Coordinates of C-alpha atoms in Angstrom, one line a residue:
Chain A
M12 CA 36.0 12.6 -17.7
R13 CA 33.6 13.4 -20.9
R14 CA 31.0 12.2 -18.9
G15 CA 31.8 13.9 -15.5
L16 CA 31.8 17.1 -17.1
P17 CA 28.4 17.9 -18.4
E18 CA 26.8 16.5 -15.2
L19 CA 29.4 18.9 -13.2
V20 CA 28.1 21.8 -15.3
S21 CA 24.5 20.8 -14.9
L22 CA 24.8 20.6 -11.1
V23 CA 26.7 23.9 -10.9
A24 CA 23.4 25.4 -13.1
V25 CA 20.9 23.5 -11.0
C26 CA 22.7 24.9 -7.9
G27 CA 22.8 28.5 -9.1
V28 CA 19.2 28.3 -10.4
L29 CA 18.2 27.3 -6.6
A30 CA 20.1 29.7 -5.0
A31 CA 18.3 32.6 -7.0
L32 CA 15.1 31.2 -6.9
P33 CA 14.2 32.7 -3.3
F34 CA 15.0 36.2 -4.7
L35 CA 12.3 36.1 -8.0
L36 CA 9.2 34.1 -6.6
S37 CA 6.5 35.2 -4.6
D38 CA 6.5 34.2 -1.0
Y39 CA 3.7 31.3 -1.7
N40 CA 6.1 30.3 -4.5
V41 CA 9.0 29.9 -2.1
S42 CA 7.1 28.0 0.2
L43 CA 6.0 25.5 -2.9
A44 CA 9.6 25.1 -3.8
A45 CA 10.6 24.6 -0.1
R46 CA 7.8 21.9 -0.7
V47 CA 9.7 20.2 -3.8
G48 CA 13.1 20.3 -1.4
I49 CA 11.4 18.6 1.0
Y50 CA 10.3 15.6 -1.1
F51 CA 13.5 15.9 -2.9
V52 CA 15.0 14.8 0.5
A53 CA 12.2 11.8 0.9
I54 CA 12.4 10.3 -2.4
L55 CA 16.0 10.4 -2.1
G56 CA 16.3 8.6 0.9
L57 CA 13.6 6.4 -0.6
N58 CA 15.7 6.0 -4.2
I59 CA 18.8 4.6 -1.8
L60 CA 16.8 1.9 -0.7
T61 CA 14.0 1.2 -3.4
G62 CA 16.2 2.0 -6.8
Y63 CA 19.6 1.0 -5.3
S64 CA 19.2 -1.9 -3.1
G65 CA 16.0 -3.3 -4.0
Q66 CA 13.9 -3.6 -1.0
I67 CA 10.6 -1.3 -2.0
S68 CA 9.0 0.2 1.2
I69 CA 5.8 2.0 1.1
G70 CA 6.1 2.9 4.7
H71 CA 8.5 6.1 4.7
G72 CA 5.8 8.2 5.2
A73 CA 6.2 6.7 8.8
F74 CA 9.7 7.5 9.3
M75 CA 8.9 11.2 8.2
A76 CA 6.2 11.0 11.1
I77 CA 8.9 9.8 13.5
G78 CA 11.3 12.5 12.4
G79 CA 8.5 15.3 12.3
Y80 CA 7.4 14.2 16.1
T81 CA 11.1 14.5 16.7
T82 CA 11.1 17.9 16.1
A83 CA 8.1 18.7 17.6
V84 CA 8.4 17.2 20.7
L85 CA 12.0 18.6 21.2
S86 CA 11.2 22.0 20.5
R87 CA 7.8 21.9 22.6
D88 CA 9.5 20.5 25.8
H89 CA 12.9 22.2 25.4
H90 CA 13.0 24.6 23.1
T91 CA 15.9 22.9 21.4
N92 CA 17.4 24.7 18.0
L93 CA 15.7 23.1 14.9
V94 CA 18.5 22.6 13.3
L95 CA 19.8 20.4 16.2
T96 CA 16.5 18.5 15.9
M97 CA 16.8 17.4 12.8
L98 CA 20.2 16.0 13.3
I99 CA 18.5 14.1 16.2
A100 CA 15.6 13.0 13.5
F101 CA 18.4 12.0 11.2
A102 CA 20.1 9.8 14.2
I103 CA 16.7 8.5 15.4
C104 CA 15.8 7.8 12.4
F105 CA 18.6 5.7 11.1
V106 CA 18.3 3.6 14.4
V107 CA 14.5 3.1 13.7
G108 CA 15.3 2.2 10.3
L109 CA 18.0 -0.6 11.3
L110 CA 15.6 -1.8 13.7
V111 CA 12.9 -2.1 10.9
G112 CA 15.5 -3.4 8.4
L113 CA 16.1 -6.2 10.9
P114 CA 12.6 -8.0 10.0
A115 CA 12.6 -7.1 6.6
L116 CA 15.7 -9.2 6.0
R117 CA 13.2 -12.0 5.9
L118 CA 10.9 -10.6 3.3
S119 CA 11.0 -9.8 -0.1
G120 CA 8.9 -8.5 -3.0
V121 CA 5.4 -7.8 -2.2
Y122 CA 5.6 -9.0 1.2
L123 CA 8.1 -6.7 2.4
A124 CA 6.0 -4.1 0.3
L125 CA 3.1 -4.9 2.6
A126 CA 4.6 -5.1 5.9
T127 CA 6.1 -1.5 5.1
F128 CA 2.6 -0.6 4.1
A129 CA 1.5 -1.6 7.5
L130 CA 4.3 0.5 9.4
A131 CA 2.9 3.6 7.5
V132 CA -0.6 2.8 8.6
S133 CA 0.4 1.9 12.5
V134 CA 2.3 4.9 13.3
P135 CA 0.2 7.8 13.1
L136 CA -2.2 5.8 14.9
L137 CA 0.4 5.2 18.0
T138 CA 0.0 9.0 18.6
L139 CA -3.8 8.6 19.4
K140 CA -2.9 5.8 22.0
W141 CA 0.2 8.0 23.6
S142 CA -1.9 11.5 23.5
T143 CA -0.4 13.4 26.3
F144 CA 3.1 13.0 24.9
L145 CA 2.4 13.0 21.1
G146 CA -0.3 15.1 21.4
G147 CA -3.0 12.7 20.0
R148 CA -5.4 13.6 17.2
D149 CA -4.5 17.7 18.1
G150 CA -1.2 17.2 17.3
V151 CA 2.2 18.8 18.9
Q152 CA 2.9 22.1 18.1
T153 CA 6.5 23.3 18.1
S154 CA 7.6 26.5 20.2
R155 CA 9.0 28.2 17.3
T156 CA 7.4 29.0 13.6
V157 CA 9.9 29.3 10.6
S158 CA 9.8 31.8 7.8
H159 CA 9.4 30.5 4.0
D160 CA 12.4 31.8 3.3
W161 CA 14.3 30.2 6.4
L162 CA 12.2 26.7 5.4
Y163 CA 13.2 27.0 2.0
G164 CA 16.9 27.5 2.7
A165 CA 16.8 24.8 5.1
A166 CA 15.2 22.5 2.8
W167 CA 17.7 22.9 0.3
T168 CA 20.9 22.7 1.7
A169 CA 19.7 19.4 3.6
S170 CA 19.1 18.4 0.1
A171 CA 22.9 19.5 -1.2
I172 CA 24.4 18.0 1.9
L173 CA 22.0 14.7 1.9
F174 CA 22.6 14.8 -1.9
A175 CA 26.5 14.9 -1.6
L176 CA 26.5 12.3 1.1
A177 CA 23.9 10.0 -0.8
W178 CA 26.8 10.4 -4.0
L179 CA 29.3 9.4 -1.4
I180 CA 27.9 6.6 0.1
L181 CA 26.6 5.1 -3.5
R182 CA 29.8 5.5 -5.5
G183 CA 32.0 3.4 -3.4
R184 CA 32.0 0.3 -1.6
I185 CA 28.8 0.6 0.1
G186 CA 26.8 1.7 -3.3
R187 CA 28.2 -1.4 -5.2
A188 CA 27.3 -3.9 -2.7
F189 CA 23.8 -2.1 -2.7
R190 CA 24.0 -3.1 -6.1
A191 CA 24.8 -6.1 -6.5
I192 CA 22.3 -7.3 -3.5
R193 CA 19.4 -5.5 -6.1
D194 CA 20.7 -7.5 -9.1
S195 CA 21.4 -11.0 -7.6
E196 CA 21.4 -11.4 -4.0
V197 CA 22.8 -15.1 -4.3
A198 CA 25.6 -13.5 -6.9
A199 CA 26.1 -10.8 -4.2
V200 CA 26.5 -13.5 -1.2
A201 CA 29.0 -15.3 -3.5
S202 CA 30.9 -12.6 -3.8
G203 CA 31.3 -12.0 0.1
I204 CA 28.9 -9.3 0.8
E205 CA 27.2 -9.8 4.1
L206 CA 23.7 -9.9 3.0
P207 CA 22.0 -9.1 6.7
V208 CA 24.7 -5.7 7.1
Y209 CA 24.1 -4.1 4.1
K210 CA 20.2 -4.8 3.8
T211 CA 19.8 -3.3 7.1
L212 CA 21.9 -0.3 6.5
A213 CA 19.9 0.9 3.2
F214 CA 17.1 0.8 5.3
G215 CA 18.7 2.8 8.2
I216 CA 20.2 5.7 5.7
S217 CA 17.0 5.9 4.1
A218 CA 14.9 6.2 6.8
A219 CA 17.5 8.5 8.3
F220 CA 16.6 10.7 5.0
A221 CA 13.4 10.5 5.1
G222 CA 13.5 11.1 9.4
V223 CA 15.4 14.4 8.1
A224 CA 12.5 15.4 5.4
G225 CA 9.8 14.8 8.2
S226 CA 11.4 17.8 10.3
L227 CA 11.6 19.3 7.5
F228 CA 7.7 19.0 6.7
V229 CA 6.3 19.7 10.1
L230 CA 8.3 23.2 9.7
G231 CA 6.4 23.5 6.7
T232 CA 3.2 23.4 8.5
N233 CA 3.7 25.9 10.8
G234 CA 5.4 23.8 13.0
F235 CA 2.4 21.5 13.2
A236 CA 2.9 17.6 13.7
A237 CA -0.6 16.2 13.4
P238 CA -1.4 12.7 12.7
A239 CA -3.6 13.1 9.5
E240 CA -0.2 15.1 8.2
F241 CA 1.2 11.7 8.0
S242 CA -1.5 9.4 6.6
V243 CA -0.7 6.3 3.8
F244 CA -1.3 8.9 1.3
L245 CA 2.2 10.6 2.2
S246 CA 3.8 7.5 1.7
L247 CA 2.2 6.6 -1.3
Q248 CA 3.0 10.0 -2.6
L249 CA 6.7 9.1 -1.8
L250 CA 6.4 6.0 -3.7
V251 CA 4.9 8.1 -6.7
G252 CA 7.4 10.3 -6.6
A253 CA 10.3 7.7 -6.7
A254 CA 8.9 5.7 -9.4
V255 CA 7.9 8.9 -11.3
A256 CA 11.6 10.2 -10.7
G257 CA 13.0 6.4 -12.1
L258 CA 14.6 3.9 -9.7
G259 CA 18.6 4.0 -9.5
S260 CA 19.2 7.7 -10.6
L261 CA 20.3 10.4 -8.3
W262 CA 19.3 13.2 -10.8
G263 CA 15.5 12.0 -11.5
V264 CA 14.6 12.6 -8.0
L265 CA 14.5 16.3 -9.1
G266 CA 11.7 15.5 -11.8
G267 CA 10.1 13.1 -9.1
A268 CA 10.1 15.7 -6.2
A269 CA 8.6 18.7 -8.6
F270 CA 6.2 16.2 -9.9
V271 CA 4.9 15.2 -6.0
G272 CA 5.3 18.9 -4.5
L273 CA 4.0 20.9 -7.1
L274 CA 1.1 19.3 -9.0
P275 CA -1.4 18.7 -6.3
S276 CA -0.9 22.5 -5.6
V277 CA -1.0 23.7 -9.5
S278 CA -3.9 21.4 -10.2
S279 CA -6.4 22.5 -7.3
S280 CA -6.7 25.7 -9.1
V281 CA -8.6 23.5 -12.3
P282 CA -11.2 25.3 -13.4
V283 CA -14.1 22.8 -14.2
I284 CA -14.0 20.5 -11.5
G285 CA -13.4 22.7 -8.3
S286 CA -10.4 23.3 -5.9
E287 CA -10.5 20.1 -3.6
H288 CA -11.2 17.1 -6.0
G289 CA -9.5 18.7 -8.7
R290 CA -6.6 18.1 -7.2
D291 CA -6.8 14.7 -6.8
V292 CA -8.5 14.0 -10.0
V293 CA -5.8 15.9 -11.8
F294 CA -2.8 14.1 -9.8
G295 CA -4.1 10.6 -10.1
A296 CA -4.7 11.2 -13.9
A297 CA -1.8 12.7 -14.2
V298 CA 0.3 9.7 -12.0
V299 CA -1.3 7.1 -14.5
F300 CA -0.2 8.9 -17.6
V301 CA 3.4 9.8 -16.7
M302 CA 3.8 5.9 -15.9
L303 CA 2.0 5.2 -18.8
L304 CA 4.5 7.3 -21.1
L305 CA 7.4 7.0 -19.0
P306 CA 7.3 3.4 -17.6
E307 CA 11.1 4.0 -16.3
G308 CA 10.5 7.7 -15.1
F309 CA 12.4 10.6 -15.6
A310 CA 15.7 8.6 -15.1
G311 CA 14.7 6.9 -18.2
L312 CA 13.5 9.9 -20.1
L313 CA 17.3 11.5 -18.9
A314 CA 18.6 8.4 -20.6
R315 CA 16.9 8.3 -23.7
L316 CA 17.6 12.2 -24.2
R317 CA 21.5 11.7 -23.4
V318 CA 21.4 8.8 -26.2
V319 CA 19.8 11.2 -28.6
A320 CA 22.2 13.8 -27.8
S321 CA 25.6 11.7 -27.6
S322 CA 24.5 10.2 -31.3
G323 CA 23.7 13.9 -33.0
R324 CA 27.1 14.9 -31.9
Chain B
M237 CA 12.3 -56.8 -5.4
T238 CA 13.1 -56.0 -2.0
Q239 CA 14.6 -52.8 -3.1
S240 CA 11.5 -51.7 -5.3
A241 CA 9.3 -52.6 -2.3
A242 CA 11.1 -50.5 0.5
A243 CA 11.1 -48.0 -2.4
T244 CA 7.1 -48.2 -2.0
S245 CA 7.3 -48.5 1.4
V246 CA 9.6 -45.0 1.7
T247 CA 7.2 -43.5 -0.8
R248 CA 4.1 -44.1 1.3
A249 CA 5.6 -43.0 4.3
A250 CA 6.5 -39.6 2.4
D251 CA 2.5 -39.6 1.1
A252 CA 1.5 -40.2 4.8
L253 CA 3.3 -37.3 6.1
E254 CA 1.7 -35.2 3.2
R255 CA -1.4 -35.9 4.3
L256 CA -1.3 -35.1 7.7
P257 CA -2.8 -31.6 8.4
S258 CA 0.1 -28.9 7.8
P259 CA 0.5 -26.5 11.4
S260 CA -1.6 -23.7 9.5
S261 CA -4.6 -25.9 9.1
L262 CA -4.1 -27.3 12.8
L263 CA -3.9 -23.4 14.1
L264 CA -7.4 -22.8 12.1
V265 CA -9.2 -25.6 13.5
A266 CA -7.6 -24.9 17.1
G267 CA -8.8 -21.4 16.5
A268 CA -12.6 -22.6 15.5
A269 CA -12.8 -24.5 18.6
G270 CA -11.9 -21.7 20.6
L271 CA -14.6 -19.7 19.2
L272 CA -17.1 -22.5 19.6
V273 CA -16.3 -23.1 23.1
G274 CA -16.5 -19.5 24.1
S275 CA -19.5 -18.6 22.2
L276 CA -21.3 -21.5 24.1
R277 CA -19.9 -20.0 27.3
S278 CA -20.4 -16.2 26.9
E279 CA -23.5 -14.8 24.7
V280 CA -21.2 -11.1 24.5
F281 CA -18.2 -13.5 22.8
A282 CA -21.0 -15.2 20.5
E283 CA -22.6 -11.8 19.0
L284 CA -18.8 -10.5 18.8
T285 CA -17.8 -14.1 16.8
V286 CA -20.9 -13.4 14.3
Q287 CA -20.3 -9.7 13.9
G288 CA -16.1 -10.1 13.7
L289 CA -17.1 -13.6 11.1
A290 CA -19.4 -10.8 9.0
L291 CA -16.8 -8.2 8.8
G292 CA -14.4 -10.7 8.1
A293 CA -16.4 -11.9 5.1
V294 CA -16.0 -8.4 3.6
Y295 CA -12.4 -8.2 4.2
G296 CA -11.9 -11.7 3.0
S297 CA -14.2 -10.4 -0.1
L298 CA -11.8 -7.6 -0.9
A299 CA -8.9 -9.8 -0.3
L300 CA -9.8 -12.3 -2.6
A301 CA -10.2 -9.7 -5.2
L302 CA -6.6 -8.6 -4.6
V303 CA -5.5 -12.2 -4.7
L304 CA -6.7 -12.6 -7.9
V305 CA -5.6 -9.9 -9.8
Y306 CA -2.0 -10.4 -7.8
R307 CA -1.9 -14.6 -9.1
A308 CA -3.1 -13.1 -12.6
T309 CA -0.3 -10.0 -12.9
R310 CA 1.6 -10.2 -9.9
V311 CA 0.2 -7.0 -9.3
V312 CA -0.6 -5.7 -6.0
N313 CA -4.2 -3.6 -6.5
F314 CA -3.8 -0.7 -4.7
A315 CA -7.2 0.8 -6.3
Q316 CA -9.5 -2.3 -5.4
G317 CA -10.6 -0.6 -2.3
E318 CA -11.5 2.6 -4.0
L319 CA -12.7 0.7 -7.2
A320 CA -15.2 -1.1 -4.7
L321 CA -16.3 1.7 -3.6
A322 CA -17.1 3.9 -7.1
T323 CA -19.6 0.9 -7.6
T324 CA -20.9 0.9 -4.3
Y325 CA -21.6 4.9 -5.0
I326 CA -23.3 3.5 -8.6
A327 CA -25.6 1.7 -6.8
Y328 CA -26.7 4.3 -4.6
Q329 CA -27.2 6.3 -7.9
L330 CA -28.9 3.2 -9.3
I331 CA -31.2 3.1 -6.2
K332 CA -32.0 6.8 -6.5
W333 CA -33.0 6.3 -10.0
G334 CA -35.5 4.0 -8.8
L335 CA -34.3 0.5 -9.0
A336 CA -35.0 -2.0 -6.1
Y337 CA -32.2 -2.9 -4.0
W338 CA -31.3 -6.4 -5.5
E339 CA -32.0 -5.3 -8.8
A340 CA -29.3 -2.3 -8.3
F341 CA -27.2 -4.9 -7.0
F342 CA -27.1 -7.7 -9.6
A343 CA -27.2 -4.3 -12.2
T344 CA -23.9 -2.9 -10.1
L345 CA -22.0 -6.3 -10.3
A346 CA -22.4 -6.4 -14.4
I347 CA -20.9 -2.7 -14.1
A348 CA -18.3 -3.6 -12.0
F349 CA -17.0 -6.0 -14.3
A350 CA -17.2 -4.0 -17.1
L351 CA -14.8 -1.4 -15.5
G352 CA -12.7 -3.2 -14.1
F353 CA -12.5 -5.5 -17.9
V354 CA -11.8 -2.0 -19.0
L355 CA -9.3 -0.6 -16.4
E356 CA -7.1 -3.7 -17.0
V357 CA -7.3 -3.3 -21.3
V358 CA -6.6 0.4 -21.2
L359 CA -4.7 1.6 -18.1
L360 CA -3.1 -1.9 -16.9
R361 CA -2.1 -3.9 -20.1
P362 CA 0.3 -1.0 -21.7
V363 CA 2.7 -1.1 -18.5
Q364 CA 2.3 -4.6 -17.6
H365 CA 5.3 -6.2 -19.7
R366 CA 7.6 -3.5 -19.3
S367 CA 7.7 -3.3 -15.3
V368 CA 5.9 -4.3 -12.1
I369 CA 6.4 -1.1 -10.0
A370 CA 5.2 1.0 -12.9
A371 CA 1.9 -1.1 -13.0
V372 CA 1.8 -0.6 -8.9
I373 CA 2.0 2.9 -9.3
V374 CA -0.7 3.3 -12.3
T375 CA -3.2 1.4 -9.5
V376 CA -1.6 4.5 -6.7
G377 CA -2.7 7.0 -9.3
L378 CA -5.9 4.9 -10.1
F379 CA -6.6 5.2 -6.3
I380 CA -5.9 8.9 -6.2
L381 CA -8.1 9.4 -9.7
I382 CA -11.1 7.1 -8.4
D383 CA -11.0 9.1 -5.2
G384 CA -11.1 12.6 -6.5
V385 CA -13.9 11.2 -9.0
V386 CA -16.0 10.2 -6.2
N387 CA -16.1 13.0 -4.6
W388 CA -16.0 15.2 -7.7
I389 CA -19.5 13.3 -8.8
W390 CA -21.2 12.4 -5.2
G391 CA -19.5 14.8 -2.5
G392 CA -18.0 14.1 0.6
D393 CA -21.2 14.0 2.9
F394 CA -22.8 10.8 4.3
K395 CA -25.4 9.0 1.9
A396 CA -27.5 5.9 3.2
L397 CA -28.5 2.9 0.9
P398 CA -31.7 1.1 1.8
S399 CA -30.6 -1.7 4.2
P400 CA -30.8 -5.0 2.1
F401 CA -31.8 -7.2 5.3
G402 CA -33.9 -4.9 7.2
T403 CA -33.4 -4.6 11.2
K404 CA -35.1 -8.0 12.5
I405 CA -32.4 -9.9 15.3
Y406 CA -33.0 -13.2 15.4
H407 CA -32.3 -14.7 18.9
L408 CA -30.6 -18.4 19.6
G409 CA -30.9 -19.1 23.3
N410 CA -29.6 -15.6 25.1
V411 CA -27.6 -14.8 21.9
S412 CA -29.2 -12.3 19.6
I413 CA -27.9 -12.3 15.8
A414 CA -28.8 -9.4 13.5
R415 CA -29.9 -10.7 10.8
L416 CA -28.0 -8.2 8.7
Y417 CA -25.0 -10.1 9.6
V418 CA -26.3 -13.4 8.4
G419 CA -27.2 -11.3 5.5
M420 CA -23.4 -10.1 4.8
L421 CA -21.9 -13.6 5.4
A422 CA -24.4 -15.7 3.3
V423 CA -24.0 -13.1 0.3
V424 CA -20.3 -12.9 0.6
L425 CA -19.9 -16.5 1.1
V426 CA -21.9 -17.2 -1.6
S427 CA -20.5 -15.0 -4.5
V428 CA -16.9 -16.6 -3.2
L429 CA -18.6 -20.2 -3.7
L430 CA -19.5 -19.3 -7.1
V431 CA -16.0 -17.5 -7.8
W432 CA -14.4 -21.2 -6.6
A433 CA -16.8 -22.8 -8.9
L434 CA -16.4 -20.6 -11.8
F435 CA -12.4 -21.6 -11.9
R436 CA -13.1 -24.9 -10.8
F437 CA -15.7 -26.7 -13.4
T438 CA -15.8 -24.0 -16.3
K439 CA -13.4 -24.2 -19.2
L440 CA -12.9 -20.2 -18.9
G441 CA -11.7 -20.9 -15.1
L442 CA -9.6 -23.4 -16.5
A443 CA -8.1 -21.1 -19.3
M444 CA -8.1 -18.5 -16.8
R445 CA -5.8 -20.7 -14.1
A446 CA -3.7 -21.9 -16.9
A447 CA -3.2 -17.9 -18.3
A448 CA -2.2 -16.9 -14.7
L449 CA 0.2 -19.7 -14.1
R450 CA 2.1 -20.2 -17.3
P451 CA 0.9 -17.8 -19.5
A452 CA 3.6 -18.7 -22.6
E453 CA 2.1 -22.4 -22.6
S454 CA -1.5 -21.5 -22.6
A455 CA -0.9 -19.0 -25.5
L456 CA 0.7 -22.1 -27.5
V457 CA -2.5 -23.9 -26.7
G458 CA -4.8 -21.2 -27.6
V459 CA -5.9 -19.6 -24.6
R460 CA -5.9 -16.2 -25.0
V461 CA -4.1 -14.6 -22.3
D462 CA -4.4 -11.1 -22.4
W463 CA -8.3 -11.4 -22.1
M464 CA -8.2 -14.0 -19.2
L465 CA -6.1 -11.4 -17.8
A466 CA -9.1 -8.9 -18.5
I467 CA -11.6 -11.1 -17.2
G468 CA -9.6 -11.6 -13.8
W469 CA -9.9 -7.7 -13.2
G470 CA -13.4 -7.9 -13.9
L471 CA -14.2 -10.8 -11.6
A472 CA -11.9 -9.1 -8.8
A473 CA -14.0 -5.9 -9.3
V474 CA -17.1 -8.3 -9.1
L475 CA -15.6 -9.0 -5.4
G476 CA -14.8 -5.5 -4.7
A477 CA -17.9 -4.5 -5.5
V478 CA -19.8 -7.0 -3.5
A479 CA -17.3 -6.3 -0.6
G480 CA -18.5 -2.5 -1.1
L481 CA -22.3 -3.5 -0.7
M482 CA -21.8 -5.3 2.0
A483 CA -19.5 -2.4 3.9
E484 CA -22.3 -0.1 3.6
P485 CA -24.7 -1.8 5.6
S486 CA -22.3 -2.5 8.4
Q487 CA -21.1 1.0 8.5
F488 CA -24.9 2.4 8.4
F489 CA -23.6 5.0 5.3
L490 CA -21.7 5.7 2.7
D491 CA -18.9 8.1 2.4
P492 CA -15.9 8.4 0.2
T493 CA -13.5 7.2 3.2
L494 CA -15.7 3.9 3.3
M495 CA -13.2 1.7 1.8
Q496 CA -10.0 2.9 3.0
P497 CA -9.9 0.7 6.4
I498 CA -11.1 -2.2 4.7
L499 CA -8.6 -2.0 1.9
V500 CA -6.1 -2.0 4.8
Y501 CA -7.4 -5.1 6.4
A502 CA -7.9 -6.7 3.1
F503 CA -4.3 -6.5 2.3
A504 CA -4.0 -8.0 5.6
A505 CA -6.0 -11.0 5.3
A506 CA -4.5 -11.7 1.6
V507 CA -1.0 -11.3 3.1
L508 CA -1.9 -13.6 6.0
G509 CA -3.4 -15.9 3.6
G510 CA -0.1 -16.1 1.2
L511 CA -1.1 -14.0 -1.7
E512 CA -1.3 -17.0 -3.9
S513 CA -4.0 -18.7 -2.0
P514 CA -7.4 -17.6 -2.8
A515 CA -9.2 -20.0 0.2
G516 CA -6.5 -18.5 2.1
A517 CA -7.6 -14.9 1.3
V518 CA -11.1 -15.4 2.8
V519 CA -10.1 -17.4 6.1
G520 CA -7.7 -14.7 6.3
G521 CA -10.3 -11.9 6.1
L522 CA -12.2 -14.0 8.6
A523 CA -9.7 -14.8 11.1
I524 CA -8.8 -10.8 11.2
G525 CA -12.2 -10.0 11.2
V526 CA -13.0 -11.8 14.1
S527 CA -9.5 -11.3 16.3
L528 CA -9.9 -7.7 15.9
N529 CA -13.4 -7.8 17.5
L530 CA -12.4 -10.0 20.1
V531 CA -9.1 -8.3 21.3
V532 CA -10.3 -4.9 21.5
Q533 CA -13.3 -6.2 23.9
Y534 CA -11.1 -8.6 25.8
V535 CA -7.4 -7.6 26.0
H536 CA -7.6 -4.0 27.7
P537 CA -4.2 -2.6 27.2
I538 CA -5.3 -2.8 23.3
T539 CA -8.0 0.0 22.9
S540 CA -9.8 0.7 19.4
E541 CA -6.8 3.2 18.6
L542 CA -4.2 0.2 19.0
Q543 CA -6.5 -1.9 16.7
T544 CA -5.2 -1.6 13.4
P545 CA -1.3 -1.5 14.8
F546 CA -2.1 -4.7 16.8
A547 CA -3.3 -6.4 13.5
F548 CA -0.2 -5.4 11.8
A549 CA 1.8 -6.5 14.5
V550 CA 0.1 -9.6 14.3
L551 CA 1.1 -10.2 10.7
V552 CA 4.0 -9.0 10.8
V553 CA 4.8 -11.9 13.2
V554 CA 3.1 -14.1 11.3
L555 CA 5.0 -13.4 7.8
L556 CA 8.3 -13.5 10.4
I557 CA 7.6 -17.2 11.0
K558 CA 6.2 -18.1 7.6
P559 CA 7.3 -15.3 5.2
A560 CA 4.5 -16.6 2.2
G561 CA 1.9 -16.4 4.6
L562 CA -0.5 -19.4 6.3
F563 CA -1.2 -21.3 3.1
G564 CA 1.6 -19.5 0.5
H565 CA 4.1 -21.4 -1.4
R566 CA 7.4 -21.0 -0.5
E567 CA 8.9 -19.9 -3.7
V568 CA 11.8 -22.0 -4.9
R569 CA 14.1 -20.4 -6.8
R570 CA 16.7 -21.7 -9.1
V571 CA 19.9 -19.9 -9.8

């Protein structure tokens, strides 16, 4: 109870700030804030997989691509309601995630990381092969584009719903099973946890979150899904976000999402280096330094602050 | 008496079983034989094989760099490819300043060693002992950083290095083989052999192997483990530089994306060989280089867009059958 109350207060405060933001910010900044929301959803999903069930993935950009193309193709061919396409993306990516989770059962650690990396590299290339359906290099355009405010609302509503969902999943039986697997697979099996079920489930849930993020991501690029948007770099960014957030913490995700969503845009206005390269130089250097200073990410920082605060009281 | 004799014969039988070639090496011999037969029967096949081997040597060299770093520090170095790219640009700059190609080549290797060494000491050492994931993310950050720096200093346009091997073409019967490919293969294989000799025959190499396998014990017998890891990074950077310098003539120009696909194939090669095995990395690289070249030519549903997904599909299948790669050892865990 004593820990619950401050968390509830900060939750309400965060929601209040997020609800007020679109009225305070300029149009461009609203689109940036929406982008943070999109990364929030994706990193949340990755965190469920990597932070809670201990399976690393460098391939979540691939699930975002699948979600994004689901939205784009459905909207192009059937003029489907965009919110509905997000739900469909959620479902499709859940199934794809389960399927990817099956071979992942045999792999762990670095080998799993590289197998998912393979996924991140391969999926965008598949769009080039089936170019009549998936648009090839030119990409797919949705039949309808959305305003920045709409996107902001959609991104943060999805964030709130999925955050609640993640919290519900992780606090209960499933979450306990995930954490048990992360801490020791042998001990988890010995306590009667069915490893294949929960490991693939973690992949499915995580991929479904990434799928919704992918749908939103496509809407954020003016409804345009192209292979270049879903390059390996996106997957690496998500991994960076999850690490900066701190694995195994839901609160840190906000920091991780802001880091990945805002820093590249902010740092492109660095005067000395020039816009486009400056972004990479500053972003790369920031990633290195944040990891040197906060190897446990924002979650580690929060935990330390909490210790300081409670000892001061 | 009889009991001990029986025991000896059992050990002998076990030894004989051990000495039988493993399925992986049988597979390789079969593959090599297939390539030889194919090359004797068709000129195109032979030319593609040679080209594939040359490209594969480049993948293998970068894969070996990844394996060296992984064995020493358990970190998959995402920045290895971009590091190689940066050193290739340094070679370009040296040549532009008036050095001959081979002078620049060796100067670049020295610079690469220093660069790898310094990066390990300054950036990796602080995070290494805390968490592997933090160390991996540092290398991802380095990847982005180096990419940005290269773009910033040299720009994104195509540059060209002078060709190290000329444009001569050898004729072997009806098969024409570019001197370039022979040269690439030779340079990479000589570098790999030198690195192997360093590890196998020198005291430094012994210390490095010890530091990688048993850090605590080697520290007890007086090995400076930290410095060994830094030297490992330096050597990896040298191998990466060789890969970059040999990749450039095969693509005929230098631009900031040169190493990205090569890094992807090098990952695949390292995993195929089993991340722990240096020989596996080189063999994996050659196998991937050759098979990609041949598959695109002869298997028609696999067009060049599907080249990479196909390579990875094969990789994942191999991993499913042998989760520790072809030459890796299965990790035995005690509970």
